[in-house]
Coordinates of C-alpha atoms in Angstrom, one line a residue:
X22 CA 81.3 -48.9 34.8
X23 CA 78.7 -47.3 32.6
X24 CA 78.1 -49.7 29.6
X25 CA 75.5 -47.5 27.9
X26 CA 76.5 -46.2 24.4
X27 CA 76.4 -42.5 23.9
X28 CA 73.5 -41.2 21.9
X29 CA 74.4 -39.6 18.6
X30 CA 72.1 -36.6 18.8
X31 CA 73.1 -35.4 15.3
X32 CA 72.1 -38.8 13.9
X33 CA 68.6 -38.6 15.6
X34 CA 68.1 -35.1 14.2
X35 CA 69.3 -36.2 10.7
X36 CA 66.8 -39.1 10.5
X37 CA 63.9 -37.4 12.2
X38 CA 62.5 -36.1 8.8
X39 CA 62.0 -39.8 7.9
X40 CA 59.2 -40.1 10.3
X41 CA 57.7 -36.6 10.6
X42 CA 55.9 -36.7 7.2
X43 CA 54.0 -39.8 8.4
X44 CA 52.6 -38.1 11.5
X45 CA 52.0 -34.8 9.6
X46 CA 50.1 -36.4 6.7
X47 CA 48.1 -38.7 9.0
X48 CA 47.1 -35.6 11.0
X49 CA 45.9 -33.9 7.8
X50 CA 43.9 -37.0 6.9
X51 CA 42.3 -37.1 10.4
X52 CA 41.3 -33.5 10.3
X53 CA 39.8 -33.7 6.7
X54 CA 38.1 -37.1 7.0
X55 CA 34.4 -37.5 6.2
X56 CA 32.3 -37.4 9.4
X57 CA 29.5 -39.6 8.2
X58 CA 28.6 -42.2 5.6
X59 CA 29.9 -41.0 2.2
X60 CA 29.0 -41.2 -1.4
X61 CA 29.8 -44.1 -3.8
X62 CA 30.8 -47.3 -1.9
X63 CA 31.3 -45.9 1.7
X64 CA 28.0 -47.3 3.1
X65 CA 28.2 -50.7 1.5
X66 CA 31.9 -51.1 2.6
X67 CA 31.3 -50.0 6.2
X68 CA 28.2 -52.1 6.7
X69 CA 29.9 -55.0 4.9
X70 CA 33.0 -55.0 7.1
X71 CA 30.9 -54.8 10.3
X72 CA 28.4 -57.5 9.2
X73 CA 31.0 -59.6 7.3
X74 CA 29.0 -59.3 4.1
X75 CA 30.5 -60.2 0.7
X76 CA 31.4 -56.9 -0.9
X77 CA 31.0 -55.9 -4.5
X78 CA 33.5 -57.3 -7.1
X79 CA 36.2 -58.3 -6.6
X80 CA 35.2 -59.0 -3.0
X81 CA 38.1 -57.4 -1.2
X82 CA 38.4 -60.2 1.4
X83 CA 41.6 -58.8 3.0
X84 CA 40.0 -55.4 3.5
X85 CA 36.8 -57.0 4.9
X86 CA 38.6 -59.0 7.5
X87 CA 40.9 -56.1 8.6
X88 CA 37.9 -53.8 8.5
X89 CA 35.8 -56.1 10.6
X90 CA 38.5 -56.1 13.4
X91 CA 38.8 -52.3 13.2
X92 CA 35.1 -51.8 13.2
X93 CA 35.0 -53.4 16.7
X94 CA 37.3 -50.8 18.2
X95 CA 35.2 -48.7 20.6
X96 CA 35.9 -45.3 19.0
X97 CA 33.1 -43.2 17.6
X98 CA 30.9 -44.6 14.9
X99 CA 31.6 -47.5 12.5
X100 CA 32.3 -44.9 9.8
X101 CA 34.7 -43.0 12.0
X102 CA 36.6 -46.2 12.8
X103 CA 37.0 -47.2 9.1
X104 CA 37.9 -43.7 7.9
X105 CA 40.7 -43.7 10.5
X106 CA 41.7 -47.2 9.2
X107 CA 42.0 -45.7 5.6
X108 CA 44.2 -42.9 7.0
X109 CA 46.4 -45.4 8.8
X110 CA 46.8 -47.6 5.7
X111 CA 48.0 -44.6 3.7
X112 CA 50.2 -43.2 6.5
X113 CA 51.9 -46.5 6.9
X114 CA 52.3 -46.6 3.2
X115 CA 54.2 -43.3 3.4
X116 CA 56.4 -44.9 6.0
X117 CA 57.2 -47.8 3.6
X118 CA 57.9 -45.3 0.8
X119 CA 60.4 -43.5 3.0
X120 CA 62.1 -46.9 3.7
X121 CA 62.2 -47.4 -0.1
X122 CA 63.9 -44.0 -0.4
X123 CA 66.5 -45.1 2.2
X124 CA 67.2 -48.3 0.3
X125 CA 67.8 -46.2 -2.9
X126 CA 70.1 -44.0 -0.8
X127 CA 68.1 -40.8 -1.2
X128 CA 69.0 -38.1 1.4
X129 CA 66.6 -37.7 4.3
X130 CA 65.3 -34.3 3.2
X131 CA 64.5 -35.6 -0.3
X132 CA 62.7 -38.7 1.1
X133 CA 60.6 -36.7 3.6
X134 CA 59.6 -34.0 1.0
X135 CA 58.6 -36.5 -1.7
X136 CA 56.7 -38.7 0.8
X137 CA 54.7 -35.7 2.0
X138 CA 54.0 -34.8 -1.6
X139 CA 52.7 -38.3 -2.3
X140 CA 50.5 -38.3 0.8
X141 CA 48.9 -35.0 -0.3
X142 CA 48.4 -36.0 -3.9
X143 CA 44.9 -36.2 -5.2
X144 CA 44.8 -40.0 -5.8
X145 CA 46.1 -40.8 -2.3
X146 CA 44.5 -38.1 -0.2
X147 CA 41.1 -38.7 -1.8
X148 CA 41.0 -42.4 -0.6
X149 CA 42.5 -41.7 2.8
X150 CA 39.6 -39.7 4.3
X151 CA 36.7 -42.0 3.5
X152 CA 35.8 -45.7 3.8
X153 CA 37.6 -47.1 0.8
X154 CA 39.7 -50.1 -0.2
X155 CA 42.4 -48.2 -2.3
X156 CA 44.5 -47.1 0.7
X157 CA 45.2 -50.7 1.6
X158 CA 46.3 -51.4 -2.0
X159 CA 48.6 -48.4 -1.8
X160 CA 50.2 -49.8 1.3
X161 CA 50.5 -53.4 -0.1
X162 CA 52.0 -52.0 -3.4
X163 CA 54.7 -50.1 -1.5
X164 CA 55.5 -53.3 0.5
X165 CA 55.9 -55.2 -2.8
X166 CA 58.3 -52.5 -4.1
X167 CA 60.2 -52.4 -0.8
X168 CA 60.8 -56.2 -0.9
X169 CA 61.8 -56.0 -4.6
X170 CA 64.4 -53.3 -4.0
X171 CA 65.7 -55.2 -1.0
X172 CA 66.2 -58.3 -3.2
X173 CA 69.4 -56.9 -4.4
X174 CA 70.8 -57.6 -0.9
X175 CA 68.4 -60.3 0.3
X176 CA 67.7 -63.8 -1.0
X177 CA 64.5 -64.4 1.0
X178 CA 62.3 -64.4 -2.1
X179 CA 59.4 -66.1 -0.6
X180 CA 58.0 -62.9 0.8
X181 CA 57.6 -61.5 -2.7
X182 CA 55.0 -63.9 -4.1
X183 CA 53.2 -63.9 -0.7
X184 CA 52.8 -60.1 -0.9
X185 CA 51.7 -60.4 -4.5
X186 CA 48.9 -62.7 -3.5
X187 CA 47.8 -60.4 -0.6
X188 CA 47.8 -57.4 -3.0
X189 CA 45.5 -59.2 -5.5
X190 CA 43.0 -60.1 -2.7
X191 CA 42.3 -56.5 -2.1
X192 CA 42.0 -54.7 -5.4
X193 CA 43.0 -55.6 -9.0
X194 CA 44.7 -52.2 -9.5
X195 CA 47.5 -53.7 -7.5
X196 CA 48.1 -55.9 -10.6
X197 CA 50.0 -53.1 -12.3
X198 CA 52.5 -53.0 -9.4
X199 CA 52.7 -56.8 -9.5
X200 CA 53.6 -56.7 -13.2
X201 CA 56.1 -54.0 -12.8
X202 CA 57.8 -55.7 -9.8
X203 CA 57.9 -59.0 -11.7
X204 CA 59.6 -57.2 -14.7
X205 CA 62.2 -56.0 -12.3
X206 CA 62.9 -59.4 -10.7
X207 CA 63.0 -61.1 -14.0
X208 CA 65.6 -58.7 -15.2
X209 CA 67.7 -59.1 -12.1
X210 CA 67.4 -62.9 -11.4
X211 CA 66.3 -64.5 -14.7
X212 CA 67.2 -68.2 -14.5
X213 CA 67.3 -68.3 -10.7
X214 CA 63.6 -67.5 -10.4
X215 CA 62.7 -70.4 -12.7
X216 CA 64.7 -72.8 -10.6
X217 CA 62.8 -72.0 -7.5
X218 CA 59.4 -71.3 -9.2
X219 CA 57.5 -74.2 -7.4
X220 CA 58.3 -72.8 -4.0
X221 CA 57.5 -69.2 -5.2
X222 CA 54.1 -70.4 -6.6
X223 CA 53.3 -72.0 -3.3
X224 CA 53.8 -68.8 -1.4
X225 CA 51.8 -66.9 -4.0
X226 CA 48.9 -69.3 -3.4
X227 CA 49.4 -68.8 0.3
X228 CA 48.9 -65.0 -0.2
X229 CA 45.7 -65.7 -2.0
X230 CA 44.1 -67.6 0.9
X231 CA 42.0 -64.6 2.0
X232 CA 39.9 -65.3 -1.1
X233 CA 38.7 -68.5 0.7
X234 CA 36.7 -66.1 3.0
X235 CA 34.4 -65.4 0.1
X236 CA 33.3 -69.0 -0.4
X237 CA 33.2 -69.8 3.2
X238 CA 31.3 -66.7 4.2
X239 CA 28.9 -67.0 1.3
X240 CA 28.0 -70.5 2.3
X241 CA 27.4 -69.3 5.8
X242 CA 24.6 -67.0 4.4
X243 CA 25.5 -63.4 5.4
X244 CA 22.8 -60.7 5.0
X245 CA 24.3 -59.5 1.7
X246 CA 26.4 -61.9 -0.4
X247 CA 27.2 -59.9 -3.5
X248 CA 27.7 -62.3 -6.4
X249 CA 26.8 -65.2 -4.1
X250 CA 30.3 -66.9 -4.7
X251 CA 29.3 -70.3 -3.2
X252 CA 30.8 -72.3 -6.1
X253 CA 33.8 -72.0 -8.4
X254 CA 31.8 -70.5 -11.2
X255 CA 30.3 -67.7 -9.2
X256 CA 33.6 -67.3 -7.3
X257 CA 35.4 -66.7 -10.6
X258 CA 32.8 -64.3 -11.9
X259 CA 33.1 -62.3 -8.7
X260 CA 36.9 -62.1 -8.3
X261 CA 37.4 -61.2 -12.0
X262 CA 34.8 -58.4 -11.8
X263 CA 32.7 -60.0 -14.6
X264 CA 29.8 -57.6 -13.6
X265 CA 31.9 -54.6 -14.4
X266 CA 33.6 -55.7 -17.6
X267 CA 31.0 -53.9 -19.7
X268 CA 32.7 -50.6 -18.6
X269 CA 36.2 -51.8 -19.4
X270 CA 37.8 -51.0 -22.7
X271 CA 34.4 -49.8 -24.1
X272 CA 35.4 -46.2 -24.8
X273 CA 36.2 -44.8 -28.2
X274 CA 39.8 -44.1 -29.2
X275 CA 39.3 -40.3 -28.9
X276 CA 37.7 -40.8 -25.5
X277 CA 40.7 -42.9 -24.4
X278 CA 43.1 -40.2 -25.6
X279 CA 41.1 -37.6 -23.7
X280 CA 41.1 -39.7 -20.5
X281 CA 44.9 -40.2 -20.8
X282 CA 45.3 -36.5 -21.0
X283 CA 43.1 -36.0 -17.9
X284 CA 45.1 -38.7 -16.1
X285 CA 48.5 -37.2 -16.9
X286 CA 47.3 -33.7 -15.8
X287 CA 46.0 -35.3 -12.5
X288 CA 49.4 -36.9 -11.9
X289 CA 51.4 -33.8 -12.8
X290 CA 49.2 -31.7 -10.5
X291 CA 50.0 -34.2 -7.7
X292 CA 53.7 -33.3 -8.2
X293 CA 53.1 -29.6 -8.5
X294 CA 53.6 -29.6 -12.3
X295 CA 57.1 -28.1 -11.9
X296 CA 58.6 -31.5 -11.1
X297 CA 58.0 -32.9 -14.6
X298 CA 61.6 -32.3 -15.8
X299 CA 62.8 -33.5 -12.4
X300 CA 60.8 -36.8 -12.8
X301 CA 62.3 -37.3 -16.3
X302 CA 65.8 -36.5 -15.0
X303 CA 65.2 -38.9 -12.1
X304 CA 64.2 -41.7 -14.4
X305 CA 67.4 -41.2 -16.4
X306 CA 69.5 -41.1 -13.3
X307 CA 67.9 -44.2 -11.8
X308 CA 68.1 -46.0 -15.2
X309 CA 71.9 -45.5 -15.2
X310 CA 72.3 -46.8 -11.7
X311 CA 69.5 -49.5 -11.4
X312 CA 68.1 -50.1 -14.8
X313 CA 65.9 -53.1 -13.8
X314 CA 64.1 -51.1 -11.1
X315 CA 63.6 -48.1 -13.4
X316 CA 62.1 -50.3 -16.2
X317 CA 59.8 -52.1 -13.7
X318 CA 58.5 -48.8 -12.3
X319 CA 58.0 -47.5 -15.8
X320 CA 55.9 -50.6 -16.7
X321 CA 53.7 -50.0 -13.7
X322 CA 53.2 -46.3 -14.6
X323 CA 52.2 -47.0 -18.2
X324 CA 49.8 -49.9 -17.4
X325 CA 48.1 -47.9 -14.6
X326 CA 47.5 -44.9 -16.9
X327 CA 46.3 -47.1 -19.8
X328 CA 43.9 -49.1 -17.6
X329 CA 42.4 -46.1 -15.9
X330 CA 41.9 -44.4 -19.3
X331 CA 40.0 -47.4 -20.6
X332 CA 37.7 -47.8 -17.5
X333 CA 34.6 -45.7 -17.7
X334 CA 33.6 -45.0 -14.1
X335 CA 33.2 -41.7 -12.3
X336 CA 35.5 -42.4 -9.4
X337 CA 38.5 -43.0 -11.5
X338 CA 41.1 -40.8 -9.7
X339 CA 42.0 -43.5 -7.2
X340 CA 43.0 -45.8 -10.1
X341 CA 46.0 -43.6 -10.8
X342 CA 47.4 -44.2 -7.3
X343 CA 49.6 -47.0 -8.6
X344 CA 51.2 -44.6 -11.0
X345 CA 51.9 -42.1 -8.2
X346 CA 54.4 -44.5 -6.6
X347 CA 56.8 -44.9 -9.5
X348 CA 56.6 -41.2 -10.4
X349 CA 57.5 -40.3 -6.8
X350 CA 60.5 -42.7 -6.9
X351 CA 61.7 -41.0 -10.1
X352 CA 61.1 -37.5 -8.6
X353 CA 63.1 -38.5 -5.5
X354 CA 65.9 -39.8 -7.7
X355 CA 66.0 -36.5 -9.6
X356 CA 65.9 -34.3 -6.5
X357 CA 68.5 -36.5 -4.9
X358 CA 70.8 -36.1 -7.8
X359 CA 70.3 -32.3 -8.0
X360 CA 70.9 -32.1 -4.3
X361 CA 74.4 -33.3 -4.8
X362 CA 75.1 -30.3 -7.1
X363 CA 72.7 -27.5 -6.0
X364 CA 72.1 -28.2 -2.3
X365 CA 70.8 -24.8 -1.3
X366 CA 68.4 -24.5 -4.3
X367 CA 67.1 -28.0 -3.8
X368 CA 65.9 -27.1 -0.3
X369 CA 63.1 -25.3 -2.1
X370 CA 61.5 -28.7 -2.8
X371 CA 60.0 -28.4 0.7
X372 CA 57.8 -25.6 -0.6
X373 CA 56.0 -28.0 -3.0
X374 CA 54.0 -30.0 -0.3
X375 CA 52.6 -26.7 1.1
X376 CA 51.7 -25.5 -2.4
X377 CA 49.9 -28.8 -3.0
X378 CA 48.1 -28.4 0.3
X379 CA 46.8 -25.0 -0.8
X380 CA 45.6 -26.3 -4.1
X381 CA 44.2 -29.7 -2.9
X382 CA 42.7 -28.7 0.5
X383 CA 39.5 -27.1 -0.9
X384 CA 38.6 -30.3 -2.8
X385 CA 40.0 -33.0 -0.5
X386 CA 38.7 -31.6 2.8
X387 CA 35.7 -33.8 3.6
X388 CA 35.2 -32.7 7.2
X389 CA 31.9 -31.0 6.4
X390 CA 30.6 -33.8 4.1
X391 CA 27.1 -34.8 5.2
X392 CA 25.8 -34.9 1.6
X393 CA 25.3 -38.7 1.4
X394 CA 24.1 -38.9 5.0
X395 CA 21.6 -36.1 4.6
X396 CA 20.4 -37.4 1.2
X397 CA 19.8 -40.9 2.6
X398 CA 18.0 -39.7 5.7
X399 CA 15.9 -37.3 3.6
X400 CA 15.0 -40.2 1.3
X401 CA 13.8 -42.3 4.2
X402 CA 11.9 -39.3 5.7
X403 CA 10.1 -38.7 2.4
X404 CA 8.5 -42.1 2.6
X405 CA 5.5 -43.1 4.7
X406 CA 5.5 -46.0 7.1
X407 CA 6.3 -49.4 5.5
X408 CA 6.9 -47.8 2.1
X409 CA 8.6 -49.4 -0.9
X410 CA 11.3 -47.4 -2.7
X411 CA 12.6 -48.3 -6.1
X412 CA 15.9 -46.5 -6.8
X413 CA 18.5 -46.5 -9.6
X414 CA 20.9 -44.3 -7.7
X415 CA 23.8 -46.0 -5.9
X416 CA 24.6 -42.8 -3.9
X417 CA 21.2 -43.3 -2.3
X418 CA 21.1 -47.0 -2.0
X419 CA 24.5 -47.6 -0.4
X420 CA 24.1 -44.9 2.4
X421 CA 20.5 -46.1 3.1
X422 CA 21.8 -49.6 3.4
X423 CA 24.3 -48.5 6.0
X424 CA 21.7 -46.3 7.9
X425 CA 19.2 -49.1 8.1
X426 CA 21.5 -51.9 9.0
X427 CA 24.0 -50.1 11.3
X428 CA 22.2 -47.0 12.7
X429 CA 18.7 -48.7 12.5
X430 CA 17.1 -45.7 10.9
X431 CA 13.7 -46.4 9.4
X432 CA 14.1 -50.2 9.0
X433 CA 10.4 -50.3 8.1
X434 CA 11.1 -48.9 4.6
X435 CA 11.8 -51.4 1.9
X436 CA 14.4 -50.1 -0.7
X437 CA 15.2 -51.9 -3.9
X438 CA 18.1 -51.2 -6.3
X439 CA 16.5 -51.8 -9.7
X440 CA 20.0 -52.2 -11.3
X441 CA 21.0 -54.9 -8.8
X442 CA 17.7 -56.6 -9.6
X443 CA 19.2 -57.6 -12.9
X444 CA 21.5 -60.0 -10.9
X445 CA 20.3 -63.3 -9.7
X446 CA 22.3 -63.2 -6.5
X447 CA 20.3 -60.1 -5.4
X448 CA 17.2 -62.2 -4.9
X449 CA 18.9 -64.1 -2.1
X450 CA 19.2 -60.8 -0.3
X451 CA 15.6 -59.8 -1.0
X452 CA 14.4 -63.2 0.4
X453 CA 16.3 -62.6 3.6
X454 CA 15.5 -58.9 4.0
X455 CA 12.0 -58.7 2.6
X456 CA 10.5 -62.2 2.4
X457 CA 7.0 -60.8 1.9
X458 CA 8.1 -58.9 -1.2
X459 CA 9.4 -62.1 -2.9
X460 CA 6.5 -64.2 -1.7
X461 CA 3.9 -61.7 -3.1
X462 CA 5.6 -61.8 -6.5
X463 CA 6.6 -65.5 -6.8
X464 CA 5.3 -66.0 -10.3
X465 CA 7.0 -62.8 -11.6
X466 CA 10.3 -63.7 -9.8
X467 CA 10.3 -67.2 -11.3
X468 CA 9.7 -65.9 -14.9
X469 CA 12.4 -63.3 -14.6
X470 CA 15.0 -65.6 -13.0
X471 CA 14.4 -68.2 -15.8
X472 CA 15.3 -65.6 -18.4
X473 CA 18.1 -64.1 -16.3
X474 CA 19.8 -67.5 -15.9
X475 CA 20.1 -67.8 -19.6
X476 CA 21.6 -64.4 -19.8
X477 CA 24.2 -65.0 -17.1
X478 CA 25.3 -68.3 -18.6
X479 CA 25.7 -66.9 -22.1
X480 CA 22.8 -69.1 -23.4
X481 CA 20.4 -68.0 -26.1
X482 CA 17.8 -65.5 -24.8
X483 CA 15.3 -63.1 -26.2
X484 CA 16.2 -59.5 -25.0
X485 CA 12.6 -58.4 -25.5
X486 CA 11.3 -61.2 -23.3
X487 CA 13.8 -60.6 -20.5
X488 CA 13.0 -56.9 -20.5
X489 CA 9.3 -57.6 -20.4
X490 CA 9.7 -60.0 -17.5
X491 CA 12.0 -57.5 -15.7
X492 CA 9.4 -54.7 -16.0
X493 CA 6.6 -57.1 -15.0
X494 CA 8.6 -58.0 -11.8
X495 CA 9.1 -54.3 -10.9
X496 CA 5.5 -53.5 -11.5
X497 CA 4.4 -56.4 -9.4
X498 CA 6.3 -55.0 -6.4
X499 CA 4.0 -52.0 -6.6
X500 CA 0.7 -53.7 -7.6
X501 CA 0.9 -56.8 -5.4
X502 CA 1.5 -54.8 -2.2
X503 CA -1.3 -52.2 -2.3
X504 CA -1.2 -51.6 1.4
X505 CA 2.4 -50.3 1.1
X506 CA 3.0 -46.8 -0.4
X507 CA 5.4 -47.0 -3.4
X508 CA 8.0 -44.5 -4.4
X509 CA 10.8 -44.1 -6.9
X510 CA 13.8 -41.8 -6.9
X511 CA 13.5 -41.2 -10.7
X512 CA 10.8 -39.5 -12.8
X513 CA 8.8 -41.1 -15.6
X514 CA 11.0 -39.7 -18.4
X515 CA 14.3 -40.8 -16.8
X516 CA 14.9 -43.7 -19.3
X517 CA 13.1 -46.5 -21.1
X518 CA 12.9 -48.6 -17.9
X519 CA 11.1 -45.9 -16.0
X520 CA 8.6 -45.2 -18.8
X521 CA 7.7 -48.9 -19.0
X522 CA 7.5 -49.3 -15.2
X523 CA 5.5 -46.1 -14.4
X524 CA 3.1 -46.0 -17.3
X525 CA -0.5 -45.9 -16.0
X526 CA 0.5 -44.5 -12.6
X527 CA 0.5 -40.9 -11.3
X528 CA 3.8 -39.6 -9.9
X529 CA 3.6 -37.2 -7.0
X530 CA 6.8 -35.4 -5.8
X531 CA 7.1 -36.0 -2.0
X532 CA 10.3 -34.6 -0.5
X533 CA 13.1 -36.3 -2.5
X534 CA 10.9 -39.1 -3.8
X535 CA 8.1 -39.6 -6.4
X536 CA 5.1 -41.3 -4.9
X537 CA 3.6 -43.8 -7.3
X538 CA -0.2 -43.5 -7.1
X539 CA -3.2 -45.0 -8.8
X540 CA -5.3 -41.9 -8.0
X541 CA -4.8 -38.2 -8.5
X542 CA -4.6 -37.2 -4.8
X543 CA -1.6 -35.0 -3.8
X544 CA -0.7 -35.3 -0.1
X545 CA 0.8 -32.4 1.7
X546 CA 4.6 -32.5 2.5
X547 CA 6.5 -30.1 4.7
X548 CA 10.0 -29.6 3.2
X549 CA 11.3 -28.3 6.5
X550 CA 11.4 -31.9 7.6
X551 CA 14.5 -32.3 5.3
X552 CA 18.0 -31.3 6.4
X553 CA 20.6 -30.3 3.9
X554 CA 24.1 -29.3 4.9
X555 CA 26.1 -27.9 2.1
X556 CA 29.8 -28.1 2.8
X557 CA 32.2 -25.2 2.2
X558 CA 34.9 -27.6 1.2
X559 CA 35.2 -30.8 -0.8
X560 CA 32.6 -30.0 -3.5
X561 CA 33.6 -32.2 -6.4
X562 CA 31.5 -32.9 -9.4
X563 CA 29.7 -35.9 -7.9
X564 CA 28.9 -33.9 -4.7
X565 CA 27.3 -31.1 -6.8
X566 CA 25.4 -33.6 -8.9
X567 CA 23.8 -35.2 -5.7
X568 CA 22.9 -31.8 -4.3
X569 CA 21.4 -30.8 -7.6
X570 CA 19.0 -33.7 -7.5
X571 CA 17.0 -31.8 -4.9
X572 CA 16.2 -29.2 -7.6
X573 CA 14.5 -31.9 -9.7
X574 CA 12.0 -32.8 -6.9
X575 CA 11.4 -29.2 -5.9
X576 CA 10.6 -28.1 -9.4
X577 CA 8.3 -31.0 -10.0
X578 CA 6.5 -30.3 -6.7
X579 CA 6.1 -26.6 -7.4
X580 CA 4.8 -27.2 -10.9
X581 CA 2.2 -29.7 -9.7
X582 CA 1.0 -27.5 -6.8
X583 CA 0.6 -24.5 -9.1
X584 CA -1.5 -26.6 -11.5
X585 CA -3.7 -27.4 -8.6
X586 CA -3.9 -23.7 -7.5
X587 CA -2.2 -24.6 -4.2
X588 CA 0.0 -21.5 -4.5
X589 CA 0.8 -21.0 -0.8
X590 CA 2.2 -24.5 -0.6
X591 CA 4.2 -23.9 -3.8
X592 CA 5.6 -20.7 -2.4
X593 CA 6.6 -22.5 0.9
X594 CA 8.5 -25.1 -1.1
X595 CA 10.2 -22.4 -3.2
X596 CA 11.2 -20.5 -0.1
X597 CA 12.7 -23.6 1.5
X598 CA 14.8 -24.3 -1.6
X599 CA 16.1 -20.8 -1.9
X600 CA 16.9 -20.6 1.9
X601 CA 18.9 -23.8 1.7
X602 CA 20.6 -23.6 -1.7
X603 CA 20.8 -19.9 -2.6
X604 CA 24.4 -19.0 -3.6
X605 CA 25.8 -22.2 -2.2
X606 CA 26.2 -24.4 -5.2

C-alpha cells in the first residue's frame, strides 16, 4: 500500500513567491558587490574580523565573531568572503520579513513584492554589497519583530529578550527596533511581563554575552584594540560610543529639519514614492486589526528618523534601515487590503521592484569599485622605503591597514592616523606595530599622554598645553627619525593642525602624498606608476570626493615644477591626469 501523501502542486506554486525574492535579491547583491576593499570602514572591519581585533565603537562583537568564522572559508579574498556574508545577512533578513508577512496573513504576491522592494531599497542594498555591520542588524531586527508578532500565539517569551541582547551587541541602531517591539509587548501583555521580569532580564543578559569578547580579547592583546576595553570604565566608554558623541545631537534646528527632509525622501524613494498613500492606508488598516503592532512599528520609524537626522556623519543612509522595516510592513498591509478589492490592479505592485532597480542600480552597483583599493595602493607606492605617512583621511588609513595586514603590501611603510593619535588607546597599537617610533619619541609621548589622560577623564586641563604637546609629538615623529622619509596626505593650509605641524618644512607633492623635507630638493616622480580605475557605476558623493583628491596633488605638483622651469615633467603630469580623468568624473 502506498502511504505517501499526494503533493499539492497548486500549494507549491502558490507559496513559491515566498522564496524567490530571497534568491533573486541575493543574486543582485552578489553581482553588484564591491570586488576589493572599500571606503569608510571596510578595511578596518575586514582585517578586524580576520585578526580578531577590537573594532571601532561600539565594538560589534557578534559581527566580529561571525565574520571571523566566515573569513576562514576558502573562497576568494577576505573581502570577498565578508561581502558575501553581508549579502547573506540581508537575504536571510528578507526571508524573515516574508515570514512576518505570512504571520500577518498577507497574500503571497504582496509579501514577495514588498520583500523584493525592501531588499532593493537604498538603505538595505547599500550595506549588502560591502563589508558592513548593518546587514546583521537588519537581520536581527527582523527576527525581533517576527518573535513579537508570534507572541500573540506563543508564550515562549524568553526568546524576545535574548534577541534584544544580541541585537544590541551588533549596532545601537537596533535600539529603535527594540524600543518599538517593547512598546508592542507592553501594550499586549502589560502586567504579565512584570510578573516574569526576572527571567526575562536573565535572558536579556544572556543575549549580551558576546560583549564579554571585548574585554577578554582586549586583555589578550590583539594587534588593534580600539578603545582598549580592558576594564569596566573603558568598556563602558567603548560600547556607548563615547568617542562619537560629539557628532550626536550637535546640529542646529534648521539642519535637523533639513536632514529629516532628506531622510524622508530617501525612504519614499525606497518605496517608489507612489506607495506613500498605500503606506498610510496600510497603517490605518493594521491599526484597526492589530493596534499594538502598528503603534510599536510607528515608534521605531519615528525614533530611527529622528536619530539619523541628529547624527552628523557622511554614511548616514544605513541608519534609516530600521525605518524601512515598519514602512514595509505598512505598505504590505495596504497592498494586501487593496488586493481584496482591486485584485487585477494590485498586480501592478510587481512593477515597483523593477522600477526601483532601474533607479538604484547606477548608484548601488559597486562591482567596478576599486577606488579605495587604488587610492591605498597609490598612497603606499608614493612613499619611499621605510617612509612615515601622517594622514587625517580615514578612507586612506582603513584600506591601507587592510592591505598591509592582510595582503602584506608595503609593510615597510609606517602610517599614522593623526586623529586617532588623540586617543590614548592608539598608543598601545603604535607600540606593537612601530616600537621604534614610540621609543624615539618617549619624552613627547609621555608629555602628551599626561595631558590626554586629564582630557579623557574630564579633569581640568589647558587646551593650549594639550594642543602644543600634540603638535610637538607629531613633529617629533618627523624630526626624531631623520633616516626615514616623512609624508602627509594633507597640505600646509588644510587646517590649524597642519599649519602648526608643517611650519618650517618644505612640502613636495609626490604622487598622492606631500613629502616633508628640510631642504628644497624636488625628486622626480613618474605618475604612470599610479593606477586609477574610475567605475562607470556606483559613483556617490564620497567616491567622487576621493577621486577628486588626485587633483589636489597633481595641481600642486604641476605648479611646483613650473616654478622650477621643469616644464617637460609638468606636462607629463598634466597629460597623465587628463588621460585618466578626462570626462569621467
